[in-house]
């Protein structure tokens, strides 16, 4: 009996197309110079099985940081050292589909990264953040990191207190409090790519879908590519306005705490406690 089932072309998979489009847009917006930025996207076995035999392992990589909570889960990830500018034209070398093994101590590459490259250097921050977000949101799927220009600029010119920073962003455009009522988390400056920054990022991800790495960039979490992209885009737009204003002493009027509160009520969102003085 012939049991082999015809698989569809993986390059036509919606999740591959979404990765190509998101990376290209981030590069186009100037947020991902050179090999800056990384994305990981949680996939279901059913989604992947439509295109691949999930038991055909190409390579296995040991993890320095066990992720038992992600055992048997599938992700499509950007590759380490890959330029976002090039993903759309070369998905099979710049993207990879990985399955976390049944212990959480290793990952199996089942597609992509064909030139022998590895998943993103920020895999600890991605995996630990997925674990944190899945605990608070069962629909969570995406972790996205980039070097959003004005967010980085603002980490030089604004103090790094989370409540102060968030309130300034909320004041810069009316949409902000509606899009990220959960506020931004901010780490101290740390060396990227390490388990330590992964742990700190994930701790912040318990309460925030946006986490800033001062003088480096931003992490965003969400249930879809569009939502996660839009979250970062909105914070970046607010930071751009702050940076265009330049000298905060030039500000003649702003959105008051009462107005921000009114806005939150009108849009049915709960602003993080301790930011608005109302
Ligand atoms: O090189 O953005 O944080 C990719 C990065 C590291
Ligand atoms: Zn980075």
Tab-separated table of C-alpha atoms and ligand atoms in Angstrom:
chain	number	residue	atom	x	y	z
A	1	UNK	CA	0.000	0.000	0.000
A	2	UNK	CA	1.297	3.474	-0.827
A	3	UNK	CA	1.009	5.683	2.246
A	4	UNK	CA	3.054	8.668	1.183
A	5	UNK	CA	0.921	11.776	1.089
A	6	UNK	CA	1.679	14.559	-1.353
A	7	UNK	CA	2.937	17.605	0.530
A	8	UNK	CA	2.296	21.166	-0.596
A	9	UNK	CA	5.105	23.567	-1.502
A	10	UNK	CA	6.447	25.083	1.728
A	11	UNK	CA	7.392	28.312	-0.050
A	12	UNK	CA	3.649	28.857	-0.549
A	13	UNK	CA	2.886	28.397	3.159
A	14	UNK	CA	1.199	31.484	4.667
A	15	UNK	CA	3.623	31.455	7.608
A	16	UNK	CA	6.676	31.521	5.283
A	17	UNK	CA	5.133	34.400	3.328
A	18	UNK	CA	4.386	36.271	6.561
A	19	UNK	CA	8.018	35.885	7.674
A	20	UNK	CA	9.241	37.155	4.275
A	21	UNK	CA	6.906	40.145	4.325
A	22	UNK	CA	7.560	41.104	7.955
A	23	UNK	CA	11.352	40.933	7.634
A	24	UNK	CA	11.259	42.940	4.405
A	25	UNK	CA	9.030	45.606	5.908
A	26	UNK	CA	11.213	45.924	8.988
A	27	UNK	CA	14.295	46.353	6.817
A	28	UNK	CA	12.462	48.841	4.570
A	29	UNK	CA	11.600	50.926	7.625
A	30	UNK	CA	15.256	51.023	8.665
A	31	UNK	CA	14.734	48.939	11.790
A	32	UNK	CA	16.974	46.035	10.739
A	33	UNK	CA	20.322	47.125	9.413
A	34	UNK	CA	22.761	44.372	8.464
A	35	UNK	CA	21.767	41.223	10.418
A	36	UNK	CA	19.818	43.143	13.072
A	37	UNK	CA	16.524	41.719	14.287
A	38	UNK	CA	14.914	38.303	14.635
A	39	UNK	CA	11.458	36.728	14.629
A	40	UNK	CA	10.103	33.445	15.946
A	41	UNK	CA	6.584	32.221	15.204
A	42	UNK	CA	4.896	29.331	16.997
A	43	UNK	CA	3.270	26.926	14.522
A	44	UNK	CA	0.955	23.987	15.042
A	45	UNK	CA	1.912	20.472	13.988
A	46	UNK	CA	-1.067	20.491	11.608
A	47	UNK	CA	0.132	23.674	9.900
A	48	UNK	CA	3.628	22.273	9.412
A	49	UNK	CA	2.480	18.772	8.409
A	50	UNK	CA	0.652	20.144	5.399
A	51	UNK	CA	4.065	20.982	3.893
A	52	UNK	CA	6.647	18.748	5.602
A	53	UNK	CA	7.178	15.295	7.015
A	54	UNK	CA	7.808	16.448	10.587
A	55	UNK	CA	9.814	13.295	11.339
A	56	UNK	CA	12.459	14.114	8.711
A	57	UNK	CA	15.072	15.767	10.910
A	58	UNK	CA	17.901	17.523	9.026
A	59	UNK	CA	20.025	18.529	12.004
A	60	UNK	CA	19.762	18.527	15.799
A	61	UNK	CA	21.152	21.313	17.983
A	62	UNK	CA	21.579	21.133	21.753
A	63	UNK	CA	20.212	24.062	23.754
A	64	UNK	CA	22.278	25.619	26.576
A	65	UNK	CA	19.002	26.587	28.252
A	66	UNK	CA	16.411	23.811	28.567
A	67	UNK	CA	12.848	24.753	27.584
A	68	UNK	CA	10.742	21.827	28.830
A	69	UNK	CA	7.616	24.024	28.577
A	70	UNK	CA	8.103	24.156	24.791
A	71	UNK	CA	8.651	20.403	24.304
A	72	UNK	CA	7.309	19.161	20.933
A	73	UNK	CA	6.431	22.666	19.764
A	74	UNK	CA	7.197	23.939	16.253
A	75	UNK	CA	8.566	27.364	15.340
A	76	UNK	CA	9.642	29.142	12.209
A	77	UNK	CA	12.607	31.361	13.069
A	78	UNK	CA	15.011	33.741	11.353
A	79	UNK	CA	18.599	32.537	11.024
A	80	UNK	CA	21.623	33.830	12.923
A	81	UNK	CA	23.626	36.388	10.920
A	82	UNK	CA	20.969	36.684	8.215
A	83	UNK	CA	20.127	40.059	6.687
A	84	UNK	CA	16.391	40.841	6.794
A	85	UNK	CA	16.878	42.584	3.443
A	86	UNK	CA	17.585	39.149	1.910
A	87	UNK	CA	14.970	36.875	3.521
A	88	UNK	CA	12.293	37.414	0.892
A	89	UNK	CA	14.649	36.365	-1.921
A	90	UNK	CA	16.210	33.420	-0.100
A	91	UNK	CA	13.845	31.917	2.491
A	92	UNK	CA	15.359	28.409	2.564
A	93	UNK	CA	18.758	29.684	3.741
A	94	UNK	CA	17.591	32.538	5.958
A	95	UNK	CA	14.620	30.923	7.739
A	96	UNK	CA	14.301	27.624	9.573
A	97	UNK	CA	11.505	25.475	10.943
A	98	UNK	CA	12.483	23.826	14.197
A	99	UNK	CA	10.826	21.359	16.508
A	100	UNK	CA	11.755	21.391	20.191
A	101	UNK	CA	12.444	17.771	21.177
A	102	UNK	CA	10.385	15.889	23.759
A	103	UNK	CA	12.749	16.865	26.614
A	104	UNK	CA	13.205	20.556	25.772
A	105	UNK	CA	17.001	20.120	25.702
A	106	UNK	CA	17.475	20.200	21.917
A	107	UNK	CA	15.879	21.429	18.719
A	108	UNK	CA	15.475	19.532	15.484
A	109	UNK	CA	15.765	21.533	12.280
A	110	UNK	CA	13.178	20.103	9.893
A	111	UNK	CA	13.342	22.695	7.121
A	112	UNK	CA	15.500	25.634	6.008
A	113	UNK	CA	18.831	27.040	7.252
A	114	UNK	CA	20.123	24.941	4.383
A	115	UNK	CA	23.514	26.630	4.278
A	116	UNK	CA	24.249	25.181	7.728
A	117	UNK	CA	23.437	28.355	9.652
A	118	UNK	CA	21.818	28.323	13.075
A	119	UNK	CA	18.604	29.838	14.399
A	120	UNK	CA	18.784	33.427	15.666
A	121	UNK	CA	21.439	34.308	18.235
A	122	UNK	CA	18.605	35.638	20.400
A	123	UNK	CA	16.937	32.230	20.700
A	124	UNK	CA	17.171	32.281	24.549
A	125	UNK	CA	15.184	35.562	24.705
A	126	UNK	CA	12.706	34.262	22.135
A	127	UNK	CA	12.068	30.874	23.726
A	128	UNK	CA	11.930	32.183	27.296
A	129	UNK	CA	9.564	34.966	26.191
A	130	UNK	CA	7.311	32.436	24.415
A	131	UNK	CA	7.109	30.473	27.666
A	132	UNK	CA	6.202	33.613	29.631
A	133	UNK	CA	3.574	34.819	27.143
A	134	UNK	CA	1.935	31.387	26.707
A	135	UNK	CA	1.321	31.339	30.474
A	136	UNK	CA	-0.729	34.536	30.247
A	137	UNK	CA	-2.174	34.208	26.711
A	138	UNK	CA	-2.990	30.829	25.188
A	139	UNK	CA	-3.316	32.485	21.742
A	140	UNK	CA	0.218	33.884	21.873
A	141	UNK	CA	2.389	33.005	18.823
A	142	UNK	CA	4.962	35.649	17.855
A	143	UNK	CA	8.112	37.123	19.359
A	144	UNK	CA	9.690	39.882	17.275
A	145	UNK	CA	12.897	41.825	17.883
A	146	UNK	CA	14.261	44.760	15.916
A	147	UNK	CA	16.325	47.923	16.181
A	148	UNK	CA	13.471	50.438	15.816
A	149	UNK	CA	15.365	53.689	15.313
A	150	UNK	CA	13.416	56.206	17.349
A	151	UNK	CA	12.836	53.819	20.238
A	152	UNK	CA	16.612	53.445	20.500
A	153	UNK	CA	17.055	57.225	20.261
A	154	UNK	CA	14.564	57.749	23.056
A	155	UNK	CA	16.500	55.406	25.353
A	156	UNK	CA	19.267	58.066	25.279
A	157	UNK	CA	17.133	61.163	25.732
A	158	UNK	CA	14.421	59.955	28.150
A	159	UNK	CA	14.832	58.493	31.625
A	160	UNK	CA	14.413	54.710	31.743
A	161	UNK	CA	11.772	54.508	34.455
A	162	UNK	CA	9.061	52.233	32.985
A	163	UNK	CA	6.116	54.322	34.189
A	164	UNK	CA	7.628	57.641	33.035
A	165	UNK	CA	8.702	56.213	29.676
A	166	UNK	CA	5.308	54.604	29.063
A	167	UNK	CA	3.409	57.760	29.970
A	168	UNK	CA	5.501	59.823	27.550
A	169	UNK	CA	4.769	57.311	24.757
A	170	UNK	CA	1.043	57.344	25.621
A	171	UNK	CA	1.085	61.155	25.403
A	172	UNK	CA	2.749	61.244	21.978
A	173	UNK	CA	-0.204	59.820	19.997
A	174	UNK	CA	-3.767	59.150	21.022
A	175	UNK	CA	-3.639	55.517	19.788
A	176	UNK	CA	-0.856	54.433	22.124
A	177	UNK	CA	-2.728	53.741	25.356
A	178	UNK	CA	-5.280	51.732	23.385
A	179	UNK	CA	-2.605	49.655	21.615
A	180	UNK	CA	-0.346	49.022	24.626
A	181	UNK	CA	-2.287	49.674	27.841
A	182	UNK	CA	0.007	47.057	29.447
A	183	UNK	CA	2.905	49.584	29.248
A	184	UNK	CA	6.476	48.943	28.173
A	185	UNK	CA	8.964	46.964	30.246
A	186	UNK	CA	12.560	48.200	30.238
A	187	UNK	CA	15.719	46.219	31.003
A	188	UNK	CA	19.003	47.717	32.091
A	189	UNK	CA	21.635	47.675	29.329
A	190	UNK	CA	22.844	44.065	28.955
A	191	UNK	CA	24.973	41.974	26.598
A	192	UNK	CA	22.617	40.547	23.904
A	193	UNK	CA	22.383	36.909	22.862
A	194	UNK	CA	22.817	35.548	26.400
A	195	UNK	CA	20.619	33.375	28.604
A	196	UNK	CA	20.743	36.190	31.201
A	197	UNK	CA	19.109	38.761	28.917
A	198	UNK	CA	16.635	36.036	27.898
A	199	UNK	CA	15.602	35.489	31.507
A	200	UNK	CA	15.236	39.226	32.192
A	201	UNK	CA	13.255	39.776	28.977
A	202	UNK	CA	10.927	36.896	29.805
A	203	UNK	CA	10.342	38.228	33.326
A	204	UNK	CA	9.134	41.506	31.799
A	205	UNK	CA	7.041	39.608	29.239
A	206	UNK	CA	4.864	38.255	32.069
A	207	UNK	CA	3.320	41.730	32.286
A	208	UNK	CA	4.251	43.550	29.084
A	209	UNK	CA	4.074	42.710	25.370
A	210	UNK	CA	6.747	45.332	24.671
A	211	UNK	CA	10.188	45.170	26.265
A	212	UNK	CA	12.907	47.730	25.543
A	213	UNK	CA	16.593	46.949	25.464
A	214	UNK	CA	18.171	50.381	25.983
A	215	UNK	CA	20.547	51.524	23.213
A	216	UNK	CA	19.749	48.306	21.304
A	217	UNK	CA	16.105	47.820	20.331
A	218	UNK	CA	12.722	46.406	21.197
A	219	UNK	CA	10.996	43.036	21.728
A	220	UNK	CA	7.317	42.633	20.924
A	221	UNK	CA	4.917	39.736	21.556
A	222	UNK	CA	1.573	38.971	19.983
A	223	UNK	CA	-0.948	36.519	18.642
A	224	UNK	CA	-0.421	37.351	14.951
A	225	UNK	CA	2.342	38.822	12.794
A	226	UNK	CA	0.246	41.898	12.009
A	227	UNK	CA	-0.643	42.539	15.622
A	228	UNK	CA	2.961	42.202	16.799
A	229	UNK	CA	4.283	44.349	13.966
A	230	UNK	CA	1.592	46.952	14.671
A	231	UNK	CA	2.471	47.018	18.348
A	232	UNK	CA	6.121	47.846	17.647
A	233	UNK	CA	5.120	50.228	14.849
A	234	UNK	CA	2.879	52.196	17.211
A	235	UNK	CA	5.532	52.521	19.933
A	236	UNK	CA	8.105	53.472	17.292
A	237	UNK	CA	5.777	56.153	15.891
A	238	UNK	CA	5.337	57.652	19.367
A	239	UNK	CA	9.118	57.613	19.903
A	240	UNK	CA	9.551	59.291	16.516
A	241	UNK	CA	7.253	62.123	17.552
A	242	UNK	CA	9.139	62.499	20.836
A	243	UNK	CA	12.401	62.666	18.906
A	244	UNK	CA	11.050	65.166	16.361
A	245	UNK	CA	9.959	67.393	19.229
A	246	UNK	CA	13.564	67.165	20.378
A	247	UNK	CA	13.596	69.390	23.418
A	248	UNK	CA	10.730	68.419	25.782
A	249	UNK	CA	10.703	71.993	27.137
A	250	UNK	CA	9.180	73.003	23.765
A	251	UNK	CA	5.990	71.037	24.547
A	252	UNK	CA	3.179	73.584	25.072
A	253	UNK	CA	0.325	71.086	25.674
A	254	UNK	CA	-0.142	67.363	25.898
A	255	UNK	CA	-2.827	64.725	26.558
A	256	UNK	CA	-3.608	64.954	30.273
A	257	UNK	CA	-3.821	61.975	32.612
A	258	UNK	CA	-7.588	62.529	32.847
A	259	UNK	CA	-7.890	62.455	29.061
A	260	UNK	CA	-5.768	59.299	28.826
A	261	UNK	CA	-8.045	57.721	31.423
A	262	UNK	CA	-11.124	58.808	29.466
A	263	UNK	CA	-9.615	57.291	26.321
A	264	UNK	CA	-8.901	53.981	28.054
A	265	UNK	CA	-12.491	53.821	29.310
A	266	UNK	CA	-13.880	54.651	25.864
A	267	UNK	CA	-11.848	51.831	24.284
A	268	UNK	CA	-12.389	49.409	27.132
A	269	UNK	CA	-8.726	48.880	28.008
A	270	UNK	CA	-7.143	48.742	31.464
A	271	UNK	CA	-4.087	50.984	31.670
A	272	UNK	CA	-1.308	49.498	33.774
A	273	UNK	CA	-1.762	50.691	37.339
A	274	UNK	CA	0.644	53.304	38.717
A	275	UNK	CA	1.174	55.334	35.542
A	276	UNK	CA	-1.769	57.724	35.387
A	277	UNK	CA	-2.334	60.037	38.328
A	278	UNK	CA	-6.149	59.884	38.343
B	1	LIG	O1	21.951	40.177	15.309
B	1	LIG	O2	19.485	41.842	16.575
B	1	LIG	O3	20.259	41.310	19.024
B	1	LIG	C1	20.630	40.111	15.583
B	1	LIG	C2	20.302	40.964	16.707
B	1	LIG	C3	20.947	40.718	17.993
B	2	LIG	ZN1	19.274	43.170	18.224
